[in-house]
Amino acid sequence: MKPFLPRATLIGAMALLPFSASFPSPAGAATITATVPTDAETAAHAAVLDLAGAFTNDGFKLRDGDYAGTLKPGQAVVILVNLYAGNEYWFSVAAADPKTPVSICLYDETGKLLKTNPYSDPHRAAAGFSPDASGPYYVRIAAPGAAATYCLIYSYK
């Protein structure tokens, strides 16, 4: 792992599906299984949509899908995203518990921490960013000092 990823779990660019189903497949083929979000994930999703709604008022479009999960105390999760030069992005994250703080930051492909336009309140955080170059970037989410169920969404224009 790169130096900026200590105690972090890397998640690829995939979205959670909002239903539960298992699709049969021919022998030897992959099986796709989706799960129902927990109550905590649903609460985190509602909180992050409330925050991201402010960015849609400024012309940003929400990306389809979200990233949700649970962080242990002191743990971080890192999500790989592909960004395009010339676009503006807002990455928004919220914790299910309004008393649990979360943080968010962005890194380039070399692991350099990027300067972003930050926003935070007690259980939500956002980072605005406009890349100069297209390519892979990393979004790091952490809940310092407490376990947290989180949800991340991002918007662009």
PDB file of C-alpha atoms in Angstrom:
ATOM      1  CA  MET A   1       0.000   0.000   0.000  1.00  0.00           C
ATOM      2  CA  LYS A   2       1.055   3.581  -0.525  1.00  0.00           C
ATOM      3  CA  PRO A   3       2.273   5.603   2.493  1.00  0.00           C
ATOM      4  CA  PHE A   4      -0.905   7.713   2.648  1.00  0.00           C
ATOM      5  CA  LEU A   5      -3.048   4.616   3.203  1.00  0.00           C
ATOM      6  CA  PRO A   6      -2.041   3.453   6.700  1.00  0.00           C
ATOM      7  CA  ARG A   7      -4.768   1.363   8.325  1.00  0.00           C
ATOM      8  CA  ALA A   8      -7.064   2.069   5.389  1.00  0.00           C
ATOM      9  CA  THR A   9      -9.137  -0.281   3.304  1.00  0.00           C
ATOM     10  CA  LEU A  10      -9.139   0.329  -0.444  1.00  0.00           C
ATOM     11  CA  ILE A  11     -12.520   0.071  -2.134  1.00  0.00           C
ATOM     12  CA  GLY A  12     -12.808   0.009  -5.911  1.00  0.00           C
ATOM     13  CA  ALA A  13     -15.239   2.172  -7.833  1.00  0.00           C
ATOM     14  CA  MET A  14     -18.451   0.232  -7.279  1.00  0.00           C
ATOM     15  CA  ALA A  15     -21.891   1.186  -6.003  1.00  0.00           C
ATOM     16  CA  LEU A  16     -24.056  -0.607  -3.480  1.00  0.00           C
ATOM     17  CA  LEU A  17     -27.351  -1.755  -4.922  1.00  0.00           C
ATOM     18  CA  PRO A  18     -30.445  -0.762  -2.884  1.00  0.00           C
ATOM     19  CA  PHE A  19     -32.140  -4.171  -2.900  1.00  0.00           C
ATOM     20  CA  SER A  20     -31.469  -7.788  -2.090  1.00  0.00           C
ATOM     21  CA  ALA A  21     -31.317 -10.349  -4.847  1.00  0.00           C
ATOM     22  CA  SER A  22     -29.249 -13.222  -6.088  1.00  0.00           C
ATOM     23  CA  PHE A  23     -29.200 -13.864  -9.790  1.00  0.00           C
ATOM     24  CA  PRO A  24     -28.692 -17.447 -10.993  1.00  0.00           C
ATOM     25  CA  SER A  25     -25.962 -18.001 -13.505  1.00  0.00           C
ATOM     26  CA  PRO A  26     -24.804 -20.849 -15.746  1.00  0.00           C
ATOM     27  CA  ALA A  27     -22.253 -23.242 -14.294  1.00  0.00           C
ATOM     28  CA  GLY A  28     -18.850 -21.595 -14.000  1.00  0.00           C
ATOM     29  CA  ALA A  29     -20.230 -18.045 -14.344  1.00  0.00           C
ATOM     30  CA  ALA A  30     -20.211 -15.411 -11.608  1.00  0.00           C
ATOM     31  CA  THR A  31     -23.169 -14.910  -9.275  1.00  0.00           C
ATOM     32  CA  ILE A  32     -24.213 -11.361  -8.434  1.00  0.00           C
ATOM     33  CA  THR A  33     -25.562 -10.734  -4.945  1.00  0.00           C
ATOM     34  CA  ALA A  34     -26.819  -7.408  -3.639  1.00  0.00           C
ATOM     35  CA  THR A  35     -27.754  -6.570  -0.052  1.00  0.00           C
ATOM     36  CA  VAL A  36     -30.319  -4.385   1.654  1.00  0.00           C
ATOM     37  CA  PRO A  37     -28.773  -1.352   3.391  1.00  0.00           C
ATOM     38  CA  THR A  38     -28.886  -1.389   7.194  1.00  0.00           C
ATOM     39  CA  ASP A  39     -30.909   1.194   9.126  1.00  0.00           C
ATOM     40  CA  ALA A  40     -27.661   2.978  10.002  1.00  0.00           C
ATOM     41  CA  GLU A  41     -26.579   3.070   6.333  1.00  0.00           C
ATOM     42  CA  THR A  42     -29.996   4.465   5.415  1.00  0.00           C
ATOM     43  CA  ALA A  43     -29.644   7.179   8.087  1.00  0.00           C
ATOM     44  CA  ALA A  44     -26.145   8.068   6.827  1.00  0.00           C
ATOM     45  CA  HIS A  45     -27.457   8.153   3.246  1.00  0.00           C
ATOM     46  CA  ALA A  46     -30.274  10.548   4.213  1.00  0.00           C
ATOM     47  CA  ALA A  47     -27.801  12.816   6.035  1.00  0.00           C
ATOM     48  CA  VAL A  48     -25.360  12.932   3.125  1.00  0.00           C
ATOM     49  CA  LEU A  49     -28.151  13.607   0.604  1.00  0.00           C
ATOM     50  CA  ASP A  50     -29.208  16.564   2.742  1.00  0.00           C
ATOM     51  CA  LEU A  51     -25.662  17.946   2.521  1.00  0.00           C
ATOM     52  CA  ALA A  52     -25.178  17.203  -1.195  1.00  0.00           C
ATOM     53  CA  GLY A  53     -28.504  18.876  -1.981  1.00  0.00           C
ATOM     54  CA  ALA A  54     -26.827  22.225  -1.367  1.00  0.00           C
ATOM     55  CA  PHE A  55     -24.380  21.487  -4.190  1.00  0.00           C
ATOM     56  CA  THR A  56     -27.162  20.541  -6.619  1.00  0.00           C
ATOM     57  CA  ASN A  57     -28.552  24.039  -6.047  1.00  0.00           C
ATOM     58  CA  ASP A  58     -25.258  25.273  -7.567  1.00  0.00           C
ATOM     59  CA  GLY A  59     -25.667  23.118 -10.684  1.00  0.00           C
ATOM     60  CA  PHE A  60     -23.846  19.980  -9.555  1.00  0.00           C
ATOM     61  CA  LYS A  61     -25.259  16.594 -10.622  1.00  0.00           C
ATOM     62  CA  LEU A  62     -25.191  13.652  -8.217  1.00  0.00           C
ATOM     63  CA  ARG A  63     -23.285  10.586  -9.401  1.00  0.00           C
ATOM     64  CA  ASP A  64     -25.316   7.390  -9.441  1.00  0.00           C
ATOM     65  CA  GLY A  65     -24.568   5.126  -6.530  1.00  0.00           C
ATOM     66  CA  ASP A  66     -22.957   5.601  -3.163  1.00  0.00           C
ATOM     67  CA  TYR A  67     -20.357   4.034  -0.925  1.00  0.00           C
ATOM     68  CA  ALA A  68     -21.476   2.946   2.542  1.00  0.00           C
ATOM     69  CA  GLY A  69     -19.988   0.920   5.339  1.00  0.00           C
ATOM     70  CA  THR A  70     -18.794   0.875   8.918  1.00  0.00           C
ATOM     71  CA  LEU A  71     -15.501   2.214  10.227  1.00  0.00           C
ATOM     72  CA  LYS A  72     -13.875   0.941  13.398  1.00  0.00           C
ATOM     73  CA  PRO A  73     -12.284   3.523  15.724  1.00  0.00           C
ATOM     74  CA  GLY A  74      -9.120   4.866  14.127  1.00  0.00           C
ATOM     75  CA  GLN A  75      -9.808   3.100  10.817  1.00  0.00           C
ATOM     76  CA  ALA A  76     -10.034   4.811   7.433  1.00  0.00           C
ATOM     77  CA  VAL A  77     -11.390   3.741   4.087  1.00  0.00           C
ATOM     78  CA  VAL A  78      -9.948   4.859   0.768  1.00  0.00           C
ATOM     79  CA  ILE A  79     -11.997   4.905  -2.416  1.00  0.00           C
ATOM     80  CA  LEU A  80     -10.465   5.066  -5.870  1.00  0.00           C
ATOM     81  CA  VAL A  81     -12.248   7.459  -8.244  1.00  0.00           C
ATOM     82  CA  ASN A  82     -11.480   8.563 -11.792  1.00  0.00           C
ATOM     83  CA  LEU A  83     -11.781  12.314 -12.243  1.00  0.00           C
ATOM     84  CA  TYR A  84     -11.656  14.468 -15.354  1.00  0.00           C
ATOM     85  CA  ALA A  85      -9.784  17.724 -15.844  1.00  0.00           C
ATOM     86  CA  GLY A  86     -12.143  20.646 -16.353  1.00  0.00           C
ATOM     87  CA  ASN A  87     -14.867  19.225 -14.097  1.00  0.00           C
ATOM     88  CA  GLU A  88     -15.616  20.380 -10.571  1.00  0.00           C
ATOM     89  CA  TYR A  89     -16.408  17.809  -7.882  1.00  0.00           C
ATOM     90  CA  TRP A  90     -17.871  17.741  -4.383  1.00  0.00           C
ATOM     91  CA  PHE A  91     -17.299  14.624  -2.274  1.00  0.00           C
ATOM     92  CA  SER A  92     -19.750  14.444   0.630  1.00  0.00           C
ATOM     93  CA  VAL A  93     -19.766  12.006   3.551  1.00  0.00           C
ATOM     94  CA  ALA A  94     -22.018  11.654   6.590  1.00  0.00           C
ATOM     95  CA  ALA A  95     -22.140   9.435   9.665  1.00  0.00           C
ATOM     96  CA  ALA A  96     -25.386   7.829  10.759  1.00  0.00           C
ATOM     97  CA  ASP A  97     -24.973   9.118  14.326  1.00  0.00           C
ATOM     98  CA  PRO A  98     -25.245  12.928  14.476  1.00  0.00           C
ATOM     99  CA  LYS A  99     -22.666  12.930  17.318  1.00  0.00           C
ATOM    100  CA  THR A 100     -19.964  11.069  15.365  1.00  0.00           C
ATOM    101  CA  PRO A 101     -17.547  13.275  13.430  1.00  0.00           C
ATOM    102  CA  VAL A 102     -16.225  12.169  10.043  1.00  0.00           C
ATOM    103  CA  SER A 103     -13.447  13.571   7.879  1.00  0.00           C
ATOM    104  CA  ILE A 104     -12.724  13.463   4.178  1.00  0.00           C
ATOM    105  CA  CYS A 105      -9.633  14.293   2.130  1.00  0.00           C
ATOM    106  CA  LEU A 106      -8.338  13.692  -1.388  1.00  0.00           C
ATOM    107  CA  TYR A 107      -5.008  12.410  -2.689  1.00  0.00           C
ATOM    108  CA  ASP A 108      -3.540  12.239  -6.169  1.00  0.00           C
ATOM    109  CA  GLU A 109      -2.196   9.012  -7.662  1.00  0.00           C
ATOM    110  CA  THR A 110       1.240   9.579  -6.078  1.00  0.00           C
ATOM    111  CA  GLY A 111      -0.234   9.875  -2.572  1.00  0.00           C
ATOM    112  CA  LYS A 112       0.078  13.668  -2.319  1.00  0.00           C
ATOM    113  CA  LEU A 113      -2.609  15.273  -0.146  1.00  0.00           C
ATOM    114  CA  LEU A 114      -4.580  17.717  -2.286  1.00  0.00           C
ATOM    115  CA  LYS A 115      -5.842  21.149  -1.329  1.00  0.00           C
ATOM    116  CA  THR A 116      -9.642  21.129  -1.350  1.00  0.00           C
ATOM    117  CA  ASN A 117     -12.468  23.465  -0.486  1.00  0.00           C
ATOM    118  CA  PRO A 118     -13.528  21.956   2.873  1.00  0.00           C
ATOM    119  CA  TYR A 119     -16.881  21.892   4.660  1.00  0.00           C
ATOM    120  CA  SER A 120     -17.762  20.167   7.923  1.00  0.00           C
ATOM    121  CA  ASP A 121     -20.370  20.084  10.647  1.00  0.00           C
ATOM    122  CA  PRO A 122     -20.717  17.654  13.580  1.00  0.00           C
ATOM    123  CA  HIS A 123     -21.371  14.474  11.531  1.00  0.00           C
ATOM    124  CA  ARG A 124     -20.891  15.478   7.897  1.00  0.00           C
ATOM    125  CA  ALA A 125     -17.977  16.647   5.792  1.00  0.00           C
ATOM    126  CA  ALA A 126     -17.374  17.607   2.180  1.00  0.00           C
ATOM    127  CA  ALA A 127     -14.427  18.417  -0.039  1.00  0.00           C
ATOM    128  CA  GLY A 128     -14.656  20.429  -3.252  1.00  0.00           C
ATOM    129  CA  PHE A 129     -12.001  19.843  -5.897  1.00  0.00           C
ATOM    130  CA  SER A 130     -11.220  20.650  -9.552  1.00  0.00           C
ATOM    131  CA  PRO A 131      -8.455  18.453 -10.989  1.00  0.00           C
ATOM    132  CA  ASP A 132      -5.871  19.880 -13.379  1.00  0.00           C
ATOM    133  CA  ALA A 133      -5.293  16.435 -14.891  1.00  0.00           C
ATOM    134  CA  SER A 134      -7.621  13.530 -15.626  1.00  0.00           C
ATOM    135  CA  GLY A 135      -6.851  10.271 -13.890  1.00  0.00           C
ATOM    136  CA  PRO A 136      -7.143   8.264 -10.684  1.00  0.00           C
ATOM    137  CA  TYR A 137      -7.586  10.010  -7.349  1.00  0.00           C
ATOM    138  CA  TYR A 138      -8.204   8.673  -3.851  1.00  0.00           C
ATOM    139  CA  VAL A 139     -10.894   9.791  -1.402  1.00  0.00           C
ATOM    140  CA  ARG A 140     -10.050   8.990   2.222  1.00  0.00           C
ATOM    141  CA  ILE A 141     -12.809   8.839   4.840  1.00  0.00           C
ATOM    142  CA  ALA A 142     -12.150   8.528   8.562  1.00  0.00           C
ATOM    143  CA  ALA A 143     -14.062   8.751  11.808  1.00  0.00           C
ATOM    144  CA  PRO A 144     -11.468   9.859  14.348  1.00  0.00           C
ATOM    145  CA  GLY A 145     -11.904   8.267  17.751  1.00  0.00           C
ATOM    146  CA  ALA A 146     -15.228   6.459  17.223  1.00  0.00           C
ATOM    147  CA  ALA A 147     -16.824   3.720  15.190  1.00  0.00           C
ATOM    148  CA  ALA A 148     -19.106   5.076  12.487  1.00  0.00           C
ATOM    149  CA  THR A 149     -21.476   3.926   9.797  1.00  0.00           C
ATOM    150  CA  TYR A 150     -20.887   6.262   6.868  1.00  0.00           C
ATOM    151  CA  CYS A 151     -22.194   7.028   3.400  1.00  0.00           C
ATOM    152  CA  LEU A 152     -20.261   8.848   0.649  1.00  0.00           C
ATOM    153  CA  ILE A 153     -21.684  10.358  -2.506  1.00  0.00           C
ATOM    154  CA  TYR A 154     -20.167  12.747  -4.979  1.00  0.00           C
ATOM    155  CA  SER A 155     -21.379  15.291  -7.451  1.00  0.00           C
ATOM    156  CA  TYR A 156     -19.869  16.983 -10.482  1.00  0.00           C
ATOM    157  CA  LYS A 157     -20.356  19.735 -13.045  1.00  0.00           C
TER     158      LYS A 157
END
